[in-house]
Amino acid sequence: MNVLVLVGSLRPDSLNRRFARAAAAELPPGVEARFFDRLPELPRYDQTLDVHPAPAVVAELREAVLAADALLVVTPEYNGAPSGLIKDAIDWVSRPRGEPAIAGKRTAVLAATMAPRGAVWAREMTARSLTVAGAVVLAETVGLATAHEGLDGDTIVDDTTRAAVTALLADLVEADALVA
Protein backbone atom coordinates (compact mmCIF):
# COMPACT_ATOMS: atom_id res chain seq x y z
CA MET A 1 0.00 0.00 0.00
CA ASN A 2 1.25 3.51 -0.74
CA VAL A 3 0.30 6.95 0.49
CA LEU A 4 1.02 9.95 -1.70
CA VAL A 5 2.15 12.96 0.34
CA LEU A 6 1.44 16.47 -0.95
CA VAL A 7 3.16 19.30 0.92
CA GLY A 8 1.94 22.85 0.31
CA SER A 9 5.12 24.65 1.31
CA LEU A 10 7.79 25.94 -1.05
CA ARG A 11 10.65 25.91 1.44
CA PRO A 12 12.69 22.67 1.46
CA ASP A 13 13.01 22.67 5.27
CA SER A 14 9.68 24.26 6.22
CA LEU A 15 7.85 23.22 9.36
CA ASN A 16 5.16 21.59 7.21
CA ARG A 17 7.66 19.60 5.15
CA ARG A 18 9.34 18.45 8.37
CA PHE A 19 5.91 17.58 9.82
CA ALA A 20 5.11 15.60 6.67
CA ARG A 21 8.35 13.63 6.95
CA ALA A 22 7.70 13.03 10.66
CA ALA A 23 4.17 11.85 9.90
CA ALA A 24 5.37 9.54 7.13
CA ALA A 25 7.62 7.87 9.70
CA GLU A 26 4.46 7.09 11.73
CA LEU A 27 2.77 5.12 8.91
CA PRO A 28 2.01 1.52 9.82
CA PRO A 29 4.53 -1.14 8.76
CA GLY A 30 4.22 -2.11 5.13
CA VAL A 31 2.81 1.26 4.06
CA GLU A 32 5.10 3.35 1.87
CA ALA A 33 5.03 7.15 1.69
CA ARG A 34 5.73 8.72 -1.68
CA PHE A 35 6.27 12.47 -1.79
CA PHE A 36 5.22 14.42 -4.87
CA ASP A 37 7.89 17.12 -4.84
CA ARG A 38 6.88 18.91 -8.04
CA LEU A 39 3.95 20.93 -6.65
CA PRO A 40 5.96 24.17 -6.94
CA GLU A 41 6.16 23.55 -10.70
CA LEU A 42 2.37 23.36 -11.15
CA PRO A 43 0.90 26.25 -13.07
CA ARG A 44 -1.85 28.16 -11.31
CA TYR A 45 -5.09 26.41 -12.17
CA ASP A 46 -6.38 27.95 -15.39
CA GLN A 47 -9.13 26.32 -17.40
CA THR A 48 -7.49 27.46 -20.63
CA LEU A 49 -4.48 25.28 -19.72
CA ASP A 50 -6.70 22.34 -18.79
CA VAL A 51 -6.63 20.66 -22.17
CA HIS A 52 -5.57 17.28 -23.50
CA PRO A 53 -2.77 16.64 -23.22
CA ALA A 54 -2.40 18.35 -19.85
CA PRO A 55 0.84 20.16 -18.98
CA ALA A 56 3.46 17.51 -18.14
CA VAL A 57 3.65 18.22 -14.41
CA VAL A 58 -0.16 18.20 -14.16
CA ALA A 59 -0.31 14.83 -15.93
CA GLU A 60 2.38 13.51 -13.58
CA LEU A 61 0.45 14.71 -10.52
CA ARG A 62 -2.80 13.18 -11.76
CA GLU A 63 -1.04 9.87 -12.46
CA ALA A 64 0.57 9.89 -9.00
CA VAL A 65 -2.82 10.49 -7.37
CA LEU A 66 -4.43 7.72 -9.43
CA ALA A 67 -1.63 5.31 -8.50
CA ALA A 68 -1.82 6.08 -4.77
CA ASP A 69 -3.93 4.08 -2.37
CA ALA A 70 -4.46 7.16 -0.21
CA LEU A 71 -3.38 10.79 0.13
CA LEU A 72 -1.81 12.76 2.94
CA VAL A 73 -2.15 16.50 2.40
CA VAL A 74 -0.01 18.79 4.56
CA THR A 75 -0.60 22.53 4.34
CA PRO A 76 0.71 25.64 5.99
CA GLU A 77 -1.81 28.27 7.03
CA TYR A 78 -1.48 31.72 5.49
CA ASN A 79 -3.96 34.33 6.72
CA GLY A 80 -6.35 31.65 7.89
CA ALA A 81 -6.30 29.69 4.63
CA PRO A 82 -4.31 26.83 3.09
CA SER A 83 -1.44 27.56 0.76
CA GLY A 84 -2.19 28.41 -2.86
CA LEU A 85 0.02 25.48 -3.82
CA ILE A 86 -2.37 23.03 -2.16
CA LYS A 87 -5.43 24.75 -3.64
CA ASP A 88 -3.95 24.56 -7.15
CA ALA A 89 -3.06 20.89 -6.67
CA ILE A 90 -6.63 20.14 -5.57
CA ASP A 91 -8.04 22.02 -8.56
CA TRP A 92 -5.79 20.17 -11.02
CA VAL A 93 -6.60 16.69 -9.65
CA SER A 94 -10.32 17.46 -9.55
CA ARG A 95 -10.27 17.48 -13.35
CA PRO A 96 -11.10 16.39 -15.97
CA ARG A 97 -14.75 16.85 -15.17
CA GLY A 98 -16.49 13.52 -14.79
CA GLU A 99 -13.32 11.52 -14.16
CA PRO A 100 -11.14 13.36 -11.67
CA ALA A 101 -7.99 11.65 -10.42
CA ILE A 102 -9.02 12.36 -6.83
CA ALA A 103 -12.48 10.78 -7.03
CA GLY A 104 -13.02 8.48 -4.06
CA LYS A 105 -9.42 8.80 -2.87
CA ARG A 106 -9.06 8.38 0.90
CA THR A 107 -7.36 11.50 2.25
CA ALA A 108 -6.03 12.81 5.55
CA VAL A 109 -5.13 16.44 6.28
CA LEU A 110 -2.33 17.77 8.49
CA ALA A 111 -0.96 21.25 9.12
CA ALA A 112 1.86 22.74 11.15
CA THR A 113 2.11 26.32 12.32
CA MET A 114 4.02 28.43 14.78
CA ALA A 115 0.69 29.79 16.02
CA PRO A 116 -1.20 28.23 18.94
CA ARG A 117 -4.36 27.13 17.04
CA GLY A 118 -2.72 24.43 14.92
CA ALA A 119 -3.80 25.89 11.57
CA VAL A 120 -7.39 24.84 12.21
CA TRP A 121 -8.84 27.11 9.51
CA ALA A 122 -6.41 25.88 6.85
CA ARG A 123 -7.19 22.28 7.79
CA GLU A 124 -10.95 22.91 7.61
CA MET A 125 -10.74 24.71 4.27
CA THR A 126 -8.43 22.05 2.81
CA ALA A 127 -10.74 19.25 3.93
CA ARG A 128 -13.75 21.06 2.45
CA SER A 129 -12.02 21.68 -0.90
CA LEU A 130 -10.86 18.07 -1.09
CA THR A 131 -14.36 16.82 -0.32
CA VAL A 132 -15.95 19.03 -2.97
CA ALA A 133 -13.28 17.82 -5.43
CA GLY A 134 -14.38 14.22 -4.80
CA ALA A 135 -11.94 12.87 -2.21
CA VAL A 136 -13.12 10.89 0.79
CA VAL A 137 -11.60 12.98 3.57
CA LEU A 138 -11.24 11.66 7.09
CA ALA A 139 -13.32 13.72 9.52
CA GLU A 140 -10.41 14.20 11.90
CA THR A 141 -7.45 16.38 10.94
CA VAL A 142 -4.32 17.01 12.97
CA GLY A 143 -2.59 20.32 13.51
CA LEU A 144 0.78 20.87 15.11
CA ALA A 145 0.62 24.15 17.01
CA THR A 146 3.85 25.92 18.01
CA ALA A 147 5.55 23.58 15.56
CA HIS A 148 8.90 25.25 16.05
CA GLU A 149 8.80 23.67 19.52
CA GLY A 150 6.89 20.50 18.58
CA LEU A 151 9.43 19.20 16.10
CA ASP A 152 13.01 18.15 16.63
CA GLY A 153 14.29 17.82 13.09
CA ASP A 154 11.86 15.39 11.46
CA THR A 155 10.56 14.00 14.75
CA ILE A 156 7.35 14.96 16.54
CA VAL A 157 8.38 15.58 20.15
CA ASP A 158 4.89 16.15 21.55
CA ASP A 159 3.49 12.74 22.55
CA THR A 160 -0.14 13.85 22.20
CA THR A 161 0.41 15.09 18.65
CA ARG A 162 2.43 12.00 17.69
CA ALA A 163 -0.37 9.77 19.00
CA ALA A 164 -2.98 11.79 17.07
CA VAL A 165 -0.94 11.54 13.85
CA THR A 166 -0.39 7.80 14.33
CA ALA A 167 -4.11 7.23 14.95
CA LEU A 168 -5.09 9.36 11.94
CA LEU A 169 -2.74 7.47 9.62
CA ALA A 170 -3.93 4.12 10.96
CA ASP A 171 -7.50 5.22 10.20
CA LEU A 172 -6.44 6.35 6.72
CA VAL A 173 -4.89 3.00 5.92
CA GLU A 174 -7.69 0.99 7.54
CA ALA A 175 -10.40 3.05 5.85
CA ASP A 176 -8.69 2.62 2.49
CA ALA A 177 -8.46 -1.12 2.98
CA LEU A 178 -12.19 -1.29 3.77
CA VAL A 179 -13.17 0.63 0.63
CA ALA A 180 -10.89 -1.18 -1.82
Backbone as numpy.savetxt, mean C-alpha at the origin, in Angstrom:
# Nx Ny Nz CAx CAy CAz Cx Cy Cz
2.70 -17.60 -1.81 1.86 -16.43 -1.81 2.75 -15.19 -1.81
2.33 -14.15 -2.53 3.12 -12.92 -2.55 2.23 -11.70 -2.33
2.82 -10.74 -1.63 2.16 -9.48 -1.32 2.94 -8.37 -2.02
2.26 -7.61 -2.84 2.88 -6.48 -3.51 2.80 -5.27 -2.59
3.94 -4.62 -2.36 4.01 -3.47 -1.47 4.16 -2.20 -2.31
3.25 -1.25 -2.09 3.30 0.04 -2.76 3.55 1.10 -1.70
4.64 1.85 -1.86 5.02 2.88 -0.89 4.88 4.24 -1.55
4.11 5.12 -0.93 3.80 6.42 -1.50 4.75 7.53 -1.11
5.99 7.21 -0.85 6.98 8.22 -0.50 8.09 8.22 -1.54
8.57 9.40 -1.88 9.65 9.51 -2.86 11.04 9.27 -2.26
11.19 9.58 -0.98 12.52 9.48 -0.37 12.90 8.03 -0.12
14.12 7.64 -0.50 14.55 6.24 -0.35 14.56 5.76 1.11
14.80 6.66 2.06 14.87 6.24 3.46 13.79 6.94 4.29
12.63 7.17 3.70 11.54 7.84 4.40 11.02 6.95 5.53
10.32 7.56 6.46 9.71 6.79 7.55 8.72 5.76 7.00
7.98 6.11 5.96 7.02 5.16 5.39 7.70 4.01 4.67
8.78 4.27 4.00 9.52 3.18 3.34 10.11 2.24 4.40
10.65 2.84 5.47 11.20 2.03 6.56 10.09 1.23 7.24
8.92 1.85 7.42 7.78 1.16 8.01 7.34 0.00 7.11
7.34 0.23 5.81 6.97 -0.83 4.86 7.94 -2.01 4.95
9.23 -1.71 5.01 10.22 -2.80 5.13 10.05 -3.53 6.46
9.78 -2.78 7.53 9.57 -3.40 8.84 8.31 -4.27 8.82
7.26 -3.79 8.19 6.03 -4.58 8.09 6.25 -5.84 7.27
6.96 -5.72 6.16 7.23 -6.89 5.31 7.94 -7.98 6.11
8.78 -7.58 7.05 9.48 -8.55 7.89 8.52 -9.28 8.83
7.32 -8.74 9.02 6.32 -9.34 9.91 5.35 -10.26 9.17
5.52 -10.40 7.85 4.64 -11.31 7.10 4.82 -12.73 7.60
3.76 -13.52 7.57 3.87 -14.91 8.01 4.88 -15.68 7.16
5.45 -16.74 7.71 6.40 -17.57 6.95 5.76 -18.07 5.66
6.55 -18.07 4.61 6.08 -18.54 3.32 5.42 -17.48 2.47
5.26 -16.27 3.01 4.68 -15.17 2.25 5.81 -14.23 1.86
5.89 -13.92 0.58 6.96 -13.08 0.06 6.44 -11.67 -0.22
7.22 -10.68 0.19 6.89 -9.28 -0.12 7.66 -8.87 -1.36
6.96 -8.25 -2.29 7.60 -7.71 -3.49 7.28 -6.22 -3.51
8.31 -5.41 -3.59 8.14 -3.95 -3.60 8.10 -3.48 -5.05
7.12 -2.65 -5.37 7.09 -2.01 -6.69 7.72 -0.63 -6.50
8.97 -0.52 -6.92 9.75 0.69 -6.66 9.67 1.74 -7.75
8.81 1.54 -8.73 8.74 2.48 -9.85 7.59 3.47 -9.75
6.91 3.54 -8.60 5.81 4.50 -8.46 6.24 5.93 -8.80
7.44 6.37 -8.41 7.82 7.75 -8.75 7.88 8.01 -10.26
7.96 6.96 -11.06 8.02 7.12 -12.52 6.64 7.19 -13.16
5.59 6.89 -12.39 4.24 6.94 -12.96 3.90 8.35 -13.39
3.28 8.50 -14.55 2.76 9.82 -14.89 1.55 10.11 -14.01
1.25 11.38 -13.80 0.01 11.73 -13.12 -1.11 11.08 -13.91
-2.16 10.61 -13.23 -3.23 9.98 -13.98 -3.86 11.02 -14.90
-3.96 10.66 -16.17 -4.52 11.52 -17.20 -5.22 10.61 -18.20
-6.51 10.78 -18.35 -7.27 9.89 -19.21 -6.76 9.91 -20.66
-6.15 11.01 -21.08 -5.63 11.04 -22.45 -4.42 10.12 -22.60
-3.74 9.80 -21.49 -2.62 8.86 -21.54 -3.07 7.42 -21.34
-4.32 7.24 -20.91 -4.84 5.91 -20.60 -5.38 5.26 -21.86
-4.45 4.84 -22.69 -4.77 4.23 -23.98 -4.08 2.87 -24.06
-4.39 2.13 -25.09 -3.71 0.86 -25.31 -2.72 1.04 -26.45
-1.49 0.72 -26.27 -0.91 0.21 -25.03 -0.67 1.34 -24.02
-0.76 0.97 -22.76 -0.54 1.93 -21.67 0.94 2.28 -21.61
1.29 3.43 -21.01 2.70 3.74 -20.79 3.38 2.54 -20.10
4.62 2.28 -20.42 5.33 1.08 -19.95 5.27 0.90 -18.44
5.52 1.94 -17.68 5.52 1.79 -16.22 4.11 1.51 -15.70
3.10 2.04 -16.35 1.71 1.77 -15.97 1.39 0.30 -16.24
1.78 -0.19 -17.40 1.56 -1.60 -17.74 2.28 -2.50 -16.74
3.48 -2.12 -16.36 4.24 -2.92 -15.39 3.54 -2.93 -14.03
3.03 -1.78 -13.59 2.31 -1.72 -12.33 1.05 -2.57 -12.39
0.29 -2.45 -13.44 -0.94 -3.24 -13.58 -0.62 -4.74 -13.56
0.43 -5.15 -14.26 0.82 -6.56 -14.28 1.26 -7.02 -12.89
1.99 -6.18 -12.17 2.43 -6.53 -10.82 1.24 -6.71 -9.89
0.24 -5.83 -10.01 -0.96 -5.94 -9.18 -1.72 -7.21 -9.54
-1.88 -7.48 -10.82 -2.57 -8.70 -11.24 -1.87 -9.96 -10.73
-0.54 -9.95 -10.72 0.23 -11.12 -10.31 0.27 -11.31 -8.79
-0.03 -10.27 -8.03 0.04 -10.35 -6.58 -1.18 -11.05 -6.01
-0.96 -11.75 -4.90 -2.07 -12.35 -4.18 -2.78 -11.33 -3.31
-2.04 -10.31 -2.87 -2.60 -9.27 -2.02 -1.72 -8.03 -2.13
-2.25 -6.91 -1.64 -1.51 -5.64 -1.68 -1.34 -5.08 -0.28
-0.20 -4.44 -0.07 0.05 -3.66 1.13 0.38 -2.26 0.66
-0.47 -1.31 1.01 -0.29 0.08 0.58 0.15 0.89 1.80
1.27 1.58 1.65 1.85 2.36 2.75 1.97 3.81 2.28
1.28 4.71 2.97 1.26 6.10 2.53 1.65 7.08 3.62
2.40 8.10 3.25 2.57 9.22 4.18 1.28 10.04 4.20
1.19 10.93 5.16 0.05 11.85 5.22 0.57 13.26 4.99
0.03 13.92 3.97 0.38 15.30 3.68 -0.89 16.12 3.78
-0.93 17.05 4.72 -2.10 17.91 4.91 -3.39 17.11 5.05
-3.31 16.02 5.80 -4.49 15.23 6.08 -4.91 14.29 4.97
-4.08 14.10 3.96 -4.44 13.26 2.82 -3.26 12.34 2.46
-3.54 11.27 1.72 -2.45 10.40 1.27 -1.60 11.12 0.23
-0.46 10.54 -0.05 0.42 11.13 -1.05 -0.21 11.05 -2.44
0.13 12.00 -3.28 -0.33 11.98 -4.67 0.16 10.75 -5.41
1.31 10.25 -5.02 1.88 9.05 -5.64 0.94 7.86 -5.45
0.42 7.70 -4.24 -0.51 6.60 -3.97 -1.82 6.82 -4.73
-2.31 8.05 -4.74 -3.57 8.32 -5.46 -3.42 8.02 -6.94
-2.31 8.43 -7.54 -2.09 8.13 -8.96 -2.00 6.63 -9.20
-1.31 5.92 -8.32 -1.20 4.46 -8.48 -2.59 3.82 -8.43
-3.41 4.25 -7.49 -4.77 3.71 -7.39 -5.55 4.01 -8.66
-5.45 5.23 -9.15 -6.17 5.60 -10.37 -5.73 4.75 -11.56
-4.42 4.54 -11.70 -3.92 3.75 -12.83 -4.37 2.29 -12.75
-4.37 1.69 -11.55 -4.73 0.27 -11.46 -6.24 0.07 -11.40
-7.00 1.15 -11.33 -8.46 1.03 -11.37 -8.98 1.00 -12.80
-8.08 1.06 -13.75 -8.41 1.05 -15.17 -7.78 -0.18 -15.81
-8.18 -0.61 -16.97 -9.24 -0.03 -17.78 -10.62 -0.33 -17.20
-11.52 0.54 -17.50 -12.89 0.43 -16.99 -13.44 -0.95 -17.36
-14.03 -1.60 -16.37 -14.63 -2.91 -16.60 -13.71 -4.07 -16.30
-12.41 -3.84 -16.29 -11.45 -4.91 -15.97 -10.21 -4.35 -15.28
-10.42 -3.66 -14.17 -9.27 -3.06 -13.48 -8.38 -4.13 -12.84
-7.09 -3.85 -12.83 -6.12 -4.77 -12.23 -6.40 -4.99 -10.75
-6.98 -4.01 -10.09 -7.16 -4.06 -8.64 -8.46 -4.74 -8.21
-9.30 -5.08 -9.16 -10.62 -5.64 -8.84 -10.49 -6.88 -7.95
-11.12 -6.81 -6.78 -11.16 -7.95 -5.88 -9.87 -8.23 -5.13
-8.86 -7.38 -5.31 -7.56 -7.63 -4.69 -7.61 -7.29 -3.21
-7.26 -8.26 -2.36 -7.20 -8.05 -0.91 -6.11 -7.03 -0.62
-6.42 -6.05 0.22 -5.50 -4.93 0.44 -5.52 -4.49 1.89
-4.32 -4.19 2.40 -4.17 -3.62 3.73 -3.48 -2.27 3.59
-3.80 -1.36 4.52 -3.26 0.01 4.47 -2.50 0.32 5.76
-1.31 0.88 5.58 -0.46 1.34 6.68 -0.04 2.77 6.40
0.34 3.48 7.46 0.91 4.82 7.30 1.77 5.14 8.51
2.84 5.85 8.27 3.72 6.31 9.34 3.80 7.83 9.27
3.89 8.44 10.44 3.97 9.89 10.51 4.70 10.29 11.78
5.26 11.47 11.77 5.88 12.00 12.97 4.83 12.58 13.91
3.63 12.78 13.41 2.55 13.36 14.21 1.93 12.30 15.14
1.19 12.74 16.14 0.66 11.80 17.13 -0.59 11.01 16.72
-1.24 11.38 15.60 -2.49 10.70 15.23 -2.30 9.49 14.31
-1.09 9.20 13.92 -0.86 8.00 13.11 -1.42 8.07 11.70
-1.49 9.28 11.14 -1.94 9.47 9.75 -3.33 8.87 9.52
-4.20 9.02 10.48 -5.52 8.41 10.40 -6.30 8.91 9.18
-6.23 10.18 8.86 -6.98 10.68 7.70 -6.43 10.10 6.39
-5.13 10.03 6.26 -4.55 9.45 5.04 -4.94 7.98 4.90
-4.94 7.26 6.02 -5.33 5.85 5.97 -6.79 5.71 5.57
-7.66 6.54 6.14 -9.09 6.48 5.80 -9.32 6.81 4.33
-8.69 7.88 3.85 -8.87 8.28 2.46 -8.31 7.24 1.49
-7.17 6.65 1.84 -6.57 5.62 0.99 -7.48 4.40 0.93
-7.98 3.97 2.08 -8.88 2.82 2.12 -10.14 3.09 1.29
-10.68 4.29 1.40 -11.89 4.64 0.64 -11.60 4.62 -0.86
-10.50 5.23 -1.27 -10.16 5.25 -2.71 -9.93 3.84 -3.24
-9.24 3.03 -2.48 -8.99 1.64 -2.90 -10.30 0.87 -3.03
-11.21 1.08 -2.10 -12.50 0.39 -2.13 -13.31 0.82 -3.35
-13.36 2.11 -3.61 -14.08 2.60 -4.78 -13.45 2.07 -6.06
-12.13 1.90 -6.07 -11.42 1.39 -7.24 -11.67 -0.10 -7.46
-12.19 -0.79 -6.43 -12.52 -2.21 -6.62 -11.76 -3.17 -5.73
-10.83 -2.68 -4.93 -10.08 -3.55 -4.02 -10.97 -3.98 -2.86
-10.60 -5.08 -2.24 -11.26 -5.54 -1.02 -10.32 -5.15 0.11
-10.64 -4.04 0.78 -9.74 -3.45 1.76 -10.12 -3.92 3.16
-9.13 -4.37 3.91 -9.38 -4.77 5.28 -9.89 -3.57 6.07
-10.85 -3.80 6.94 -11.46 -2.70 7.71 -10.45 -2.03 8.62
-9.56 -2.79 9.20 -8.54 -2.22 10.09 -7.38 -1.70 9.26
-6.83 -0.58 9.68 -5.59 -0.05 9.13 -4.67 0.19 10.32
-3.39 0.34 10.06 -2.46 0.59 11.16 -1.62 1.81 10.83
-1.57 2.71 11.82 -0.73 3.89 11.70 0.36 3.87 12.75
1.52 4.32 12.37 2.64 4.44 13.30 2.83 5.91 13.61
2.33 6.34 14.77 2.48 7.72 15.20 3.89 7.91 15.76
4.35 9.15 15.75 5.71 9.49 16.19 6.71 8.46 15.68
6.62 8.22 14.38 7.41 7.15 13.75 8.91 7.35 13.90
9.33 8.58 14.04 10.77 8.83 14.23 11.25 8.20 15.54
10.32 7.92 16.46 10.66 7.24 17.71 10.25 5.77 17.68
9.31 5.43 16.82 8.75 4.07 16.77 9.50 3.11 15.87
10.49 3.62 15.15 11.29 2.77 14.28 12.75 2.88 14.68
13.42 1.76 14.66 14.87 1.72 14.81 15.38 1.08 13.53
15.82 1.91 12.60 16.16 1.39 11.28 14.89 0.88 10.62
14.89 -0.40 10.26 13.73 -1.03 9.65 13.03 -1.97 10.63
13.05 -1.61 11.89 12.43 -2.42 12.93 11.42 -1.58 13.70
10.23 -2.13 13.92 9.22 -1.47 14.73 9.57 -1.74 16.19
9.83 -0.67 16.94 10.24 -0.85 18.33 9.06 -0.84 19.30
7.93 -0.31 18.88 6.75 -0.28 19.74 6.03 -1.62 19.63
5.95 -2.34 20.75 5.35 -3.69 20.74 3.89 -3.68 20.33
3.14 -2.66 20.74 1.72 -2.58 20.39 1.55 -2.42 18.88
2.35 -1.54 18.29 2.27 -1.34 16.84 2.72 -2.58 16.09
3.82 -3.21 16.53 4.29 -4.43 15.88 3.21 -5.50 15.92
2.56 -5.66 17.06 1.49 -6.66 17.19 0.33 -6.32 16.26
-0.02 -5.04 16.14 -1.12 -4.64 15.26 -0.77 -4.91 13.80
0.47 -4.62 13.41 0.92 -4.89 12.03 0.91 -6.39 11.76
1.43 -7.17 12.68 1.47 -8.63 12.52 0.06 -9.20 12.38
-0.86 -8.73 13.21 -2.25 -9.20 13.13 -2.90 -8.79 11.82
-2.66 -7.55 11.39 -3.23 -7.07 10.13 -2.73 -7.90 8.95
-1.44 -8.18 8.92 -0.88 -8.95 7.81 -1.34 -10.41 7.85
-1.52 -10.97 9.04 -2.06 -12.31 9.15 -3.50 -12.35 8.60
-4.28 -11.30 8.92 -5.64 -11.21 8.38 -5.62 -11.06 6.87
-4.68 -10.27 6.36 -4.58 -10.08 4.91 -4.31 -11.39 4.21
-3.38 -12.14 4.72 -3.03 -13.43 4.11 -4.15 -14.44 4.29
-4.72 -14.50 5.47 -5.83 -15.44 5.72 -7.04 -15.09 4.88
-7.38 -13.81 4.83 -8.53 -13.37 4.03 -8.33 -13.71 2.57
-7.12 -13.52 2.08 -6.82 -13.80 0.68 -6.98 -15.30 0.42
-6.50 -16.12 1.34 -6.60 -17.55 1.17 -8.06 -18.00 1.13
-8.92 -17.36 1.92 -10.32 -17.72 1.95 -11.05 -17.35 0.67
-10.63 -16.26 0.03 -11.31 -15.79 -1.18 -10.86 -16.57 -2.40
-9.60 -16.96 -2.45 -9.02 -17.60 -3.64 -9.69 -18.88 -4.04
